[in-house]
């Protein structure tokens, strides 16, 4: 009964929230002090009715939730969730499987295996690559770097899992200026050291490979959406002995369309790939995917055996491939989204997002005082409105209007409004509301 009341309350609140998204302001309307005032209270000494907790929680969060699951959210790179993936996510919490291995959640283990197979097909990656469903692209980089670290050192006779990094041959990490900050964080986490990360023009990468080297190439820059020339560089880098890793947090999804896959041409030649489900596949947070060509290196870097665990002989144990131990059974929502949309529906969703990014940028460019800093090559674009201070003011005005949510960045020394369209729900009407909000901002700042 406790469960029924709490879940029915959450169900009603969730539906009201989702159905109200189109009419609601996209920004958070509650201030920091309001939110702190609502949530802060002395540590409860005694408990309370579960449904009341949920009712009050929703009231406390009111105005403190960004409308990022709706169609008018264009900030950072944040997707929504297709209905079946959200519903599957509810079931995931309900079933509460610790998806460590087959024995702790048989259906969870099997569904992940199917997801890995489907994702490789969708993204055009080698079917023999190993994979892991992780919390996001950040941890996908870490997972791939662990495998890369294993292989480049094993090639020199160094067993990094046993001997550690102290005294090991130094590994250098090379990247172009398109690389994302999550690469730096992965370099730190895996113990490679930021001093060993070198940002170089793509033309200089091949000559710079010497000794154990991981090269990171970008499939979709965070701001411009640009891709490194994968087809050209990957074979040359590999010929010099480098491990080539791809950051395709959102850009790898170009592979799932006929219209944009030329951008990622050659991507399947790489050694490892990191991408997200929670961005462009539109499954709930948190969900990212790591893929590794050298499955032996991947497994060697993470696999663990313990007598109290129950390892499977014939099924896939996630602990062999994932950096975490106990973890969410996040395969269910990926599985649901892929089934709901199908290969065709995924391609249509991706292309629709790109169309809407084009529409916003091209319509906004017709307004006086608007400069296009980057027309969308995929689903992202950048605009400027004169001086940096005016661009900031326009961004702030658009956000404050509640009609659309956009964020800023610095591009080639200039402040820019960046627009990223990755929500399955974004319609032409949403894009038009965004353009109208930009037009209104231009008349007021
Ligand atoms: C290009 C790129 N790489 C990596 C990341 C990190 O992804 P996540 O937040 O899923 O860990 C992002 C996030 O926006 C990104 O845009």
Short mmCIF file of C-alpha atoms and ligand atoms in Angstrom, two decimals:
data_model
loop_
_atom_site.label_atom_id
_atom_site.label_comp_id
_atom_site.label_asym_id
_atom_site.label_seq_id
_atom_site.Cartn_x
_atom_site.Cartn_y
_atom_site.Cartn_z
CA UNK A 1 0.00 0.00 0.00
CA UNK A 2 2.85 2.37 0.88
CA UNK A 3 4.35 1.63 -2.52
CA UNK A 4 1.05 2.05 -4.35
CA UNK A 5 0.34 5.46 -2.84
CA UNK A 6 3.86 6.78 -3.37
CA UNK A 7 4.05 5.49 -6.93
CA UNK A 8 0.59 6.72 -7.86
CA UNK A 9 1.49 10.14 -6.52
CA UNK A 10 4.73 10.15 -8.54
CA UNK A 11 2.85 8.94 -11.61
CA UNK A 12 0.31 11.78 -11.42
CA UNK A 13 2.99 14.39 -10.81
CA UNK A 14 5.16 13.04 -13.63
CA UNK A 15 2.32 13.13 -16.16
CA UNK A 16 1.26 16.64 -15.12
CA UNK A 17 4.88 17.71 -15.50
CA UNK A 18 5.34 16.17 -18.93
CA UNK A 19 2.00 17.41 -20.24
CA UNK A 20 2.71 20.90 -18.94
CA UNK A 21 6.17 21.23 -20.48
CA UNK A 22 4.96 22.97 -23.62
CA UNK A 23 3.27 25.77 -21.66
CA UNK A 24 5.88 26.08 -18.92
CA UNK A 25 8.92 28.34 -18.84
CA UNK A 26 12.00 26.36 -19.84
CA UNK A 27 14.23 28.03 -17.27
CA UNK A 28 14.28 27.42 -13.53
CA UNK A 29 12.17 30.14 -11.94
CA UNK A 30 13.03 29.44 -8.30
CA UNK A 31 16.12 31.16 -6.90
CA UNK A 32 18.95 29.48 -5.04
CA UNK A 33 17.79 30.92 -1.73
CA UNK A 34 14.21 29.82 -2.37
CA UNK A 35 15.35 26.29 -3.13
CA UNK A 36 17.63 26.16 -0.11
CA UNK A 37 14.83 27.53 2.04
CA UNK A 38 12.46 24.84 0.81
CA UNK A 39 14.77 21.83 1.03
CA UNK A 40 16.87 22.69 4.08
CA UNK A 41 15.47 21.37 7.29
CA UNK A 42 16.86 19.66 10.35
CA UNK A 43 17.72 15.99 9.76
CA UNK A 44 14.36 14.27 10.31
CA UNK A 45 14.36 12.24 13.51
CA UNK A 46 11.25 10.33 12.62
CA UNK A 47 9.85 9.28 9.28
CA UNK A 48 6.66 10.13 7.45
CA UNK A 49 4.19 8.74 4.95
CA UNK A 50 5.88 7.89 1.63
CA UNK A 51 3.26 9.50 -0.64
CA UNK A 52 3.45 12.72 1.37
CA UNK A 53 7.26 12.73 0.95
CA UNK A 54 6.77 12.58 -2.83
CA UNK A 55 4.02 15.21 -2.89
CA UNK A 56 6.17 17.55 -0.82
CA UNK A 57 9.33 16.77 -2.80
CA UNK A 58 7.60 17.84 -6.01
CA UNK A 59 6.35 21.02 -4.32
CA UNK A 60 9.83 21.81 -3.01
CA UNK A 61 11.39 21.28 -6.46
CA UNK A 62 8.74 23.45 -8.17
CA UNK A 63 10.49 26.03 -10.34
CA UNK A 64 13.85 24.39 -9.68
CA UNK A 65 13.62 21.91 -12.54
CA UNK A 66 14.91 22.98 -15.97
CA UNK A 67 12.61 22.07 -18.84
CA UNK A 68 15.43 20.11 -20.42
CA UNK A 69 13.27 17.12 -21.22
CA UNK A 70 11.06 19.30 -23.42
CA UNK A 71 11.38 20.51 -27.01
CA UNK A 72 12.47 24.10 -26.36
CA UNK A 73 15.69 23.32 -24.58
CA UNK A 74 18.79 24.07 -26.66
CA UNK A 75 21.42 24.56 -23.96
CA UNK A 76 24.66 22.56 -23.63
CA UNK A 77 24.03 19.10 -25.18
CA UNK A 78 21.07 17.60 -23.38
CA UNK A 79 18.50 15.23 -24.78
CA UNK A 80 15.10 14.26 -23.43
CA UNK A 81 13.62 10.82 -23.10
CA UNK A 82 11.36 8.97 -25.49
CA UNK A 83 8.28 7.61 -23.68
CA UNK A 84 9.21 3.94 -23.56
CA UNK A 85 12.70 4.74 -22.30
CA UNK A 86 11.30 6.78 -19.43
CA UNK A 87 8.81 4.05 -18.61
CA UNK A 88 11.55 1.42 -18.81
CA UNK A 89 13.61 3.58 -16.48
CA UNK A 90 10.78 3.49 -13.94
CA UNK A 91 10.79 -0.28 -14.20
CA UNK A 92 14.57 -0.30 -13.86
CA UNK A 93 14.23 1.44 -10.50
CA UNK A 94 11.33 -0.78 -9.54
CA UNK A 95 13.25 -3.96 -10.30
CA UNK A 96 16.34 -2.43 -8.66
CA UNK A 97 18.78 -4.93 -10.08
CA UNK A 98 22.44 -4.58 -9.17
CA UNK A 99 23.67 -5.11 -12.72
CA UNK A 100 27.12 -6.44 -11.80
CA UNK A 101 26.81 -9.80 -13.46
CA UNK A 102 24.30 -12.19 -14.92
CA UNK A 103 23.61 -13.77 -11.53
CA UNK A 104 22.55 -10.45 -9.94
CA UNK A 105 20.12 -9.58 -12.73
CA UNK A 106 19.73 -12.11 -15.53
CA UNK A 107 17.37 -10.06 -17.72
CA UNK A 108 19.51 -6.94 -17.21
CA UNK A 109 22.63 -8.77 -18.37
CA UNK A 110 20.96 -10.21 -21.44
CA UNK A 111 19.30 -6.95 -22.45
CA UNK A 112 22.66 -5.14 -22.24
CA UNK A 113 24.18 -7.71 -24.53
CA UNK A 114 21.45 -7.12 -27.08
CA UNK A 115 21.85 -3.34 -26.72
CA UNK A 116 25.58 -3.62 -27.37
CA UNK A 117 24.90 -5.54 -30.54
CA UNK A 118 22.19 -3.13 -31.74
CA UNK A 119 24.26 -0.05 -30.92
CA UNK A 120 27.22 -1.34 -32.91
CA UNK A 121 24.91 -1.89 -35.88
CA UNK A 122 23.32 1.55 -35.54
CA UNK A 123 26.65 3.32 -35.15
CA UNK A 124 28.42 1.31 -37.85
CA UNK A 125 31.09 -0.06 -35.50
CA UNK A 126 32.85 -3.42 -35.80
CA UNK A 127 30.52 -6.16 -34.62
CA UNK A 128 33.38 -7.83 -32.74
CA UNK A 129 34.09 -4.77 -30.59
CA UNK A 130 33.46 -5.18 -26.87
CA UNK A 131 31.32 -2.61 -25.11
CA UNK A 132 30.13 -1.26 -21.78
CA UNK A 133 27.05 0.68 -20.78
CA UNK A 134 28.39 3.35 -18.44
CA UNK A 135 27.12 6.52 -16.77
CA UNK A 136 28.01 8.82 -19.66
CA UNK A 137 30.57 9.70 -22.28
CA UNK A 138 32.99 10.82 -19.56
CA UNK A 139 33.17 7.32 -18.09
CA UNK A 140 33.14 5.84 -21.58
CA UNK A 141 36.41 7.71 -22.19
CA UNK A 142 37.81 6.35 -18.94
CA UNK A 143 36.77 2.81 -19.88
CA UNK A 144 38.37 3.11 -23.31
CA UNK A 145 41.52 4.71 -21.91
CA UNK A 146 41.93 1.83 -19.47
CA UNK A 147 41.89 -0.59 -22.38
CA UNK A 148 44.22 1.64 -24.41
CA UNK A 149 46.61 1.99 -21.46
CA UNK A 150 46.68 -1.77 -21.12
CA UNK A 151 47.48 -2.39 -24.77
CA UNK A 152 50.07 0.32 -25.42
CA UNK A 153 52.02 -0.76 -22.34
CA UNK A 154 51.55 -4.50 -22.90
CA UNK A 155 53.09 -3.94 -26.34
CA UNK A 156 56.26 -2.93 -24.48
CA UNK A 157 56.07 -5.87 -22.08
CA UNK A 158 54.62 -3.82 -19.21
CA UNK A 159 51.64 -5.25 -17.29
CA UNK A 160 49.99 -2.08 -16.05
CA UNK A 161 47.26 -3.79 -14.05
CA UNK A 162 49.93 -5.64 -12.05
CA UNK A 163 52.89 -3.27 -12.12
CA UNK A 164 51.05 0.05 -12.01
CA UNK A 165 52.13 3.25 -13.69
CA UNK A 166 55.06 4.06 -11.45
CA UNK A 167 58.17 3.28 -13.48
CA UNK A 168 56.13 2.42 -16.56
CA UNK A 169 57.06 3.77 -19.99
CA UNK A 170 55.36 7.17 -20.34
CA UNK A 171 52.19 7.31 -22.40
CA UNK A 172 51.46 10.44 -24.40
CA UNK A 173 47.94 11.50 -25.34
CA UNK A 174 47.56 13.59 -28.47
CA UNK A 175 44.39 15.44 -29.43
CA UNK A 176 43.24 18.17 -31.77
CA UNK A 177 41.83 21.46 -30.56
CA UNK A 178 38.33 20.05 -31.03
CA UNK A 179 38.75 17.81 -28.00
CA UNK A 180 36.32 18.15 -25.09
CA UNK A 181 37.19 18.77 -21.44
CA UNK A 182 36.07 15.25 -20.56
CA UNK A 183 39.26 14.03 -22.28
CA UNK A 184 41.34 16.03 -19.83
CA UNK A 185 39.37 14.58 -16.93
CA UNK A 186 39.80 11.06 -18.30
CA UNK A 187 43.56 11.64 -18.66
CA UNK A 188 43.64 12.65 -14.99
CA UNK A 189 41.50 9.76 -13.81
CA UNK A 190 43.50 7.12 -15.64
CA UNK A 191 46.75 8.51 -14.26
CA UNK A 192 48.21 9.60 -17.58
CA UNK A 193 48.87 13.16 -16.43
CA UNK A 194 47.79 16.39 -18.04
CA UNK A 195 51.40 17.26 -18.85
CA UNK A 196 51.35 14.32 -21.24
CA UNK A 197 48.26 15.53 -23.09
CA UNK A 198 49.28 17.57 -26.13
CA UNK A 199 46.88 19.53 -28.30
CA UNK A 200 48.15 19.71 -31.87
CA UNK A 201 46.85 20.63 -35.31
CA UNK A 202 45.57 17.48 -37.02
CA UNK A 203 48.37 17.76 -39.61
CA UNK A 204 51.00 17.40 -36.87
CA UNK A 205 49.55 14.37 -35.11
CA UNK A 206 51.11 11.64 -37.22
CA UNK A 207 54.67 12.95 -36.85
CA UNK A 208 54.16 13.39 -33.11
CA UNK A 209 53.40 9.70 -32.52
CA UNK A 210 56.34 8.15 -30.76
CA UNK A 211 56.36 5.47 -28.09
CA UNK A 212 53.11 4.47 -26.38
CA UNK A 213 50.54 6.93 -27.72
CA UNK A 214 46.80 7.40 -27.51
CA UNK A 215 45.33 9.82 -30.04
CA UNK A 216 41.89 11.30 -29.46
CA UNK A 217 39.94 12.43 -32.50
CA UNK A 218 36.67 14.27 -32.34
CA UNK A 219 33.40 13.28 -33.95
CA UNK A 220 31.35 16.41 -33.24
CA UNK A 221 32.91 19.39 -31.47
CA UNK A 222 30.96 20.63 -28.45
CA UNK A 223 30.45 24.07 -30.01
CA UNK A 224 30.76 23.88 -33.78
CA UNK A 225 29.81 20.23 -34.26
CA UNK A 226 32.89 19.83 -36.48
CA UNK A 227 34.56 16.46 -37.06
CA UNK A 228 38.24 15.66 -37.40
CA UNK A 229 39.08 14.07 -40.74
CA UNK A 230 38.78 10.53 -39.43
CA UNK A 231 39.19 8.66 -42.68
CA UNK A 232 42.42 10.49 -43.42
CA UNK A 233 44.12 10.37 -40.04
CA UNK A 234 43.12 7.11 -38.37
CA UNK A 235 45.04 4.75 -40.73
CA UNK A 236 48.15 6.97 -40.67
CA UNK A 237 48.12 7.21 -36.89
CA UNK A 238 47.62 3.49 -36.48
CA UNK A 239 50.42 2.79 -38.94
CA UNK A 240 52.69 4.64 -36.49
CA UNK A 241 51.47 2.41 -33.67
CA UNK A 242 49.01 4.81 -31.99
CA UNK A 243 45.75 3.75 -30.34
CA UNK A 244 43.05 5.99 -31.81
CA UNK A 245 40.10 6.89 -29.60
CA UNK A 246 36.99 8.71 -30.82
CA UNK A 247 34.92 11.13 -28.74
CA UNK A 248 31.53 10.96 -30.39
CA UNK A 249 29.36 11.99 -27.46
CA UNK A 250 26.67 13.16 -29.85
CA UNK A 251 28.47 13.21 -33.23
CA UNK A 252 28.86 9.44 -33.50
CA UNK A 253 25.10 9.37 -34.04
CA UNK A 254 25.70 10.90 -37.49
CA UNK A 255 26.49 7.30 -38.38
CA UNK A 256 22.86 6.35 -37.81
CA UNK A 257 21.66 8.63 -40.61
CA UNK A 258 22.15 8.45 -44.35
CA UNK A 259 22.25 12.22 -44.59
CA UNK A 260 25.12 12.88 -42.15
CA UNK A 261 27.19 9.73 -41.98
CA UNK A 262 29.72 11.16 -44.43
CA UNK A 263 30.86 13.43 -41.59
CA UNK A 264 32.09 10.43 -39.62
CA UNK A 265 33.53 8.57 -42.62
CA UNK A 266 36.24 6.19 -41.49
CA UNK A 267 35.17 6.25 -37.83
CA UNK A 268 34.86 2.47 -37.76
CA UNK A 269 38.63 2.19 -38.29
CA UNK A 270 39.40 3.51 -34.79
CA UNK A 271 40.38 1.45 -31.75
CA UNK A 272 37.80 2.74 -29.29
CA UNK A 273 34.70 4.91 -29.28
CA UNK A 274 32.77 6.81 -26.63
CA UNK A 275 29.25 8.12 -27.01
CA UNK A 276 26.08 8.81 -25.10
CA UNK A 277 22.57 7.46 -24.90
CA UNK A 278 21.30 10.24 -22.67
CA UNK A 279 22.07 12.91 -25.24
CA UNK A 280 20.88 12.07 -28.71
CA UNK A 281 19.27 8.67 -28.32
CA UNK A 282 16.97 10.40 -25.83
CA UNK A 283 17.12 7.92 -23.00
CA UNK A 284 17.09 9.17 -19.40
CA UNK A 285 20.27 10.04 -17.52
CA UNK A 286 22.62 8.44 -16.89
CA UNK A 287 23.65 6.43 -19.91
CA UNK A 288 26.79 6.35 -22.04
CA UNK A 289 28.42 3.71 -24.21
CA UNK A 290 32.05 2.61 -24.60
CA UNK A 291 33.21 0.36 -27.44
CA UNK A 292 36.64 -1.22 -27.80
CA UNK A 293 38.02 -3.04 -30.84
CA UNK A 294 40.59 -4.94 -28.78
CA UNK A 295 38.20 -6.77 -26.50
CA UNK A 296 41.06 -8.64 -24.85
CA UNK A 297 42.63 -5.37 -23.69
CA UNK A 298 39.25 -4.11 -22.51
CA UNK A 299 38.57 -7.22 -20.47
CA UNK A 300 42.08 -7.41 -19.06
CA UNK A 301 41.84 -3.85 -17.75
CA UNK A 302 38.62 -4.38 -15.78
CA UNK A 303 37.71 -8.01 -15.23
CA UNK A 304 37.72 -9.31 -11.67
CA UNK A 305 37.00 -12.61 -10.00
CA UNK A 306 36.01 -13.22 -6.38
CA UNK A 307 34.90 -16.37 -4.65
CA UNK A 308 31.74 -14.81 -3.22
CA UNK A 309 30.55 -13.72 -6.66
CA UNK A 310 28.72 -16.04 -9.02
CA UNK A 311 30.38 -15.75 -12.38
CA UNK A 312 28.65 -16.97 -15.50
CA UNK A 313 30.28 -19.36 -17.92
CA UNK A 314 27.85 -18.82 -20.73
CA UNK A 315 26.41 -15.32 -20.11
CA UNK A 316 27.94 -11.83 -20.14
CA UNK A 317 28.97 -10.50 -16.71
CA UNK A 318 29.08 -6.71 -16.82
CA UNK A 319 31.89 -6.58 -14.24
CA UNK A 320 34.22 -7.87 -16.94
CA UNK A 321 33.69 -4.69 -18.96
CA UNK A 322 32.51 -1.91 -16.63
CA UNK A 323 34.53 0.31 -14.31
CA UNK A 324 31.87 0.24 -11.62
CA UNK A 325 30.86 -2.71 -9.49
CA UNK A 326 27.21 -2.41 -8.41
CA UNK A 327 25.47 -0.37 -11.03
CA UNK A 328 22.13 0.56 -12.54
CA UNK A 329 20.60 -1.81 -15.08
CA UNK A 330 20.61 0.96 -17.63
CA UNK A 331 20.20 -1.34 -20.60
CA UNK A 332 16.43 -1.49 -20.21
CA UNK A 333 15.84 2.12 -21.24
CA UNK A 334 18.26 1.89 -24.17
CA UNK A 335 16.55 -1.30 -25.31
CA UNK A 336 13.14 0.33 -25.06
CA UNK A 337 14.16 3.46 -26.98
CA UNK A 338 15.67 1.45 -29.82
CA UNK A 339 12.57 -0.72 -30.06
CA UNK A 340 10.21 2.25 -29.90
CA UNK A 341 11.97 4.20 -32.64
CA UNK A 342 13.59 1.50 -34.72
CA UNK A 343 16.49 2.26 -37.02
CA UNK A 344 14.26 4.43 -39.21
CA UNK A 345 12.75 6.36 -36.34
CA UNK A 346 16.19 7.05 -34.90
CA UNK A 347 17.42 8.39 -38.24
CA UNK A 348 14.31 10.55 -38.57
CA UNK A 349 14.72 11.94 -35.08
CA UNK A 350 18.37 12.77 -35.67
CA UNK A 351 17.67 14.42 -39.01
CA UNK A 352 14.72 16.36 -37.57
CA UNK A 353 17.00 17.78 -34.86
CA UNK A 354 19.48 18.86 -37.54
CA UNK A 355 16.67 20.43 -39.58
CA UNK A 356 15.49 22.37 -36.54
CA UNK A 357 19.01 23.59 -35.79
CA UNK A 358 19.26 24.76 -39.41
CA UNK A 359 15.91 26.45 -39.18
CA UNK A 360 16.72 28.38 -36.02
CA UNK A 361 20.08 29.55 -37.30
CA UNK A 362 18.89 30.46 -40.80
CA UNK A 363 15.75 32.26 -39.59
CA UNK A 364 17.66 34.09 -36.86
CA UNK A 365 20.29 35.12 -39.40
CA UNK A 366 17.62 37.15 -41.24
CA UNK A 367 17.20 39.38 -38.19
CA UNK A 368 19.17 42.61 -38.08
CA UNK A 369 22.39 42.47 -36.11
CA UNK A 370 22.67 38.69 -36.14
CA UNK A 371 25.91 37.06 -37.20
CA UNK A 372 26.24 33.33 -37.81
CA UNK A 373 29.50 32.17 -36.23
CA UNK A 374 28.85 28.53 -37.11
CA UNK A 375 26.08 27.25 -39.35
CA UNK A 376 25.08 23.76 -38.22
CA UNK A 377 27.06 20.98 -39.86
CA UNK A 378 24.92 18.65 -37.77
CA UNK A 379 22.60 19.68 -34.90
CA UNK A 380 24.48 22.64 -33.42
CA UNK A 381 25.02 26.24 -34.42
CA UNK A 382 26.43 29.49 -33.02
CA UNK A 383 25.22 33.06 -33.29
CA UNK A 384 26.63 36.40 -32.18
CA UNK A 385 24.89 39.73 -31.81
CA UNK A 386 27.65 42.32 -32.04
CA UNK A 387 29.77 43.08 -28.98
CA UNK A 388 30.27 40.26 -26.46
CA UNK A 389 28.21 42.16 -23.90
CA UNK A 390 25.27 42.39 -26.31
CA UNK A 391 25.53 38.67 -27.11
CA UNK A 392 25.44 37.92 -23.37
CA UNK A 393 22.45 40.22 -22.96
CA UNK A 394 20.56 38.52 -25.79
CA UNK A 395 21.27 35.08 -24.31
CA UNK A 396 20.08 36.24 -20.90
CA UNK A 397 16.95 37.80 -22.39
CA UNK A 398 16.03 34.68 -24.35
CA UNK A 399 16.50 32.48 -21.28
CA UNK A 400 14.54 34.88 -19.05
CA UNK A 401 11.65 34.83 -21.52
CA UNK A 402 11.13 31.15 -20.68
CA UNK A 403 10.40 30.54 -24.37
CA UNK A 404 13.68 28.79 -25.14
CA UNK A 405 16.82 27.83 -23.27
CA UNK A 406 20.18 28.60 -24.85
CA UNK A 407 23.68 28.86 -23.46
CA UNK A 408 26.82 30.81 -24.27
CA UNK A 409 30.37 29.93 -25.18
CA UNK A 410 33.53 31.58 -26.42
CA UNK A 411 34.34 30.78 -30.03
CA UNK A 412 37.55 32.07 -31.60
CA UNK A 413 37.74 34.80 -28.98
CA UNK A 414 34.13 35.90 -29.25
CA UNK A 415 31.14 35.24 -27.04
CA UNK A 416 28.51 33.27 -28.89
CA UNK A 417 25.05 31.87 -28.35
CA UNK A 418 25.24 28.17 -28.90
CA UNK A 419 22.23 26.13 -29.92
CA UNK A 420 22.17 22.38 -29.66
CA UNK A 421 19.07 20.54 -30.81
CA UNK A 422 18.97 16.99 -29.55
CA UNK A 423 15.49 16.49 -28.21
CA UNK A 424 13.15 14.06 -29.94
CA UNK A 425 10.24 16.43 -29.20
CA UNK A 426 11.57 19.60 -30.83
CA UNK A 427 9.10 20.70 -33.48
CA UNK A 428 9.09 23.46 -36.07
CA UNK A 429 6.85 25.42 -33.71
CA UNK A 430 9.47 25.09 -30.94
CA UNK A 431 12.18 26.30 -33.30
CA UNK A 432 9.98 29.25 -34.32
CA UNK A 433 9.37 30.13 -30.68
CA UNK A 434 13.13 30.20 -30.20
CA UNK A 435 13.61 32.53 -33.18
CA UNK A 436 10.79 34.76 -31.92
CA UNK A 437 12.47 34.92 -28.51
CA UNK A 438 15.75 35.96 -30.16
CA UNK A 439 13.90 38.62 -32.18
CA UNK A 440 12.21 39.95 -29.03
CA UNK A 441 15.54 40.00 -27.20
CA UNK A 442 17.14 42.00 -30.03
CA UNK A 443 14.55 44.74 -29.72
CA UNK A 444 15.04 45.01 -25.94
CA UNK A 445 18.80 44.93 -25.36
C1 LIG B 1 31.85 16.14 -27.15
C2 LIG B 1 31.56 15.70 -25.75
N1 LIG B 1 32.31 14.75 -25.18
C3 LIG B 1 32.08 14.31 -23.93
C4 LIG B 1 31.06 14.84 -23.17
C5 LIG B 1 30.82 14.32 -21.79
O1 LIG B 1 29.67 13.52 -21.83
P1 LIG B 1 28.86 13.08 -20.53
O2 LIG B 1 28.32 14.34 -19.95
O3 LIG B 1 27.82 12.17 -21.03
O4 LIG B 1 29.81 12.40 -19.61
C6 LIG B 1 30.25 15.83 -23.72
C7 LIG B 1 29.17 16.44 -22.94
O5 LIG B 1 28.51 17.38 -23.36
C8 LIG B 1 30.48 16.26 -25.05
O6 LIG B 1 29.71 17.17 -25.65
#
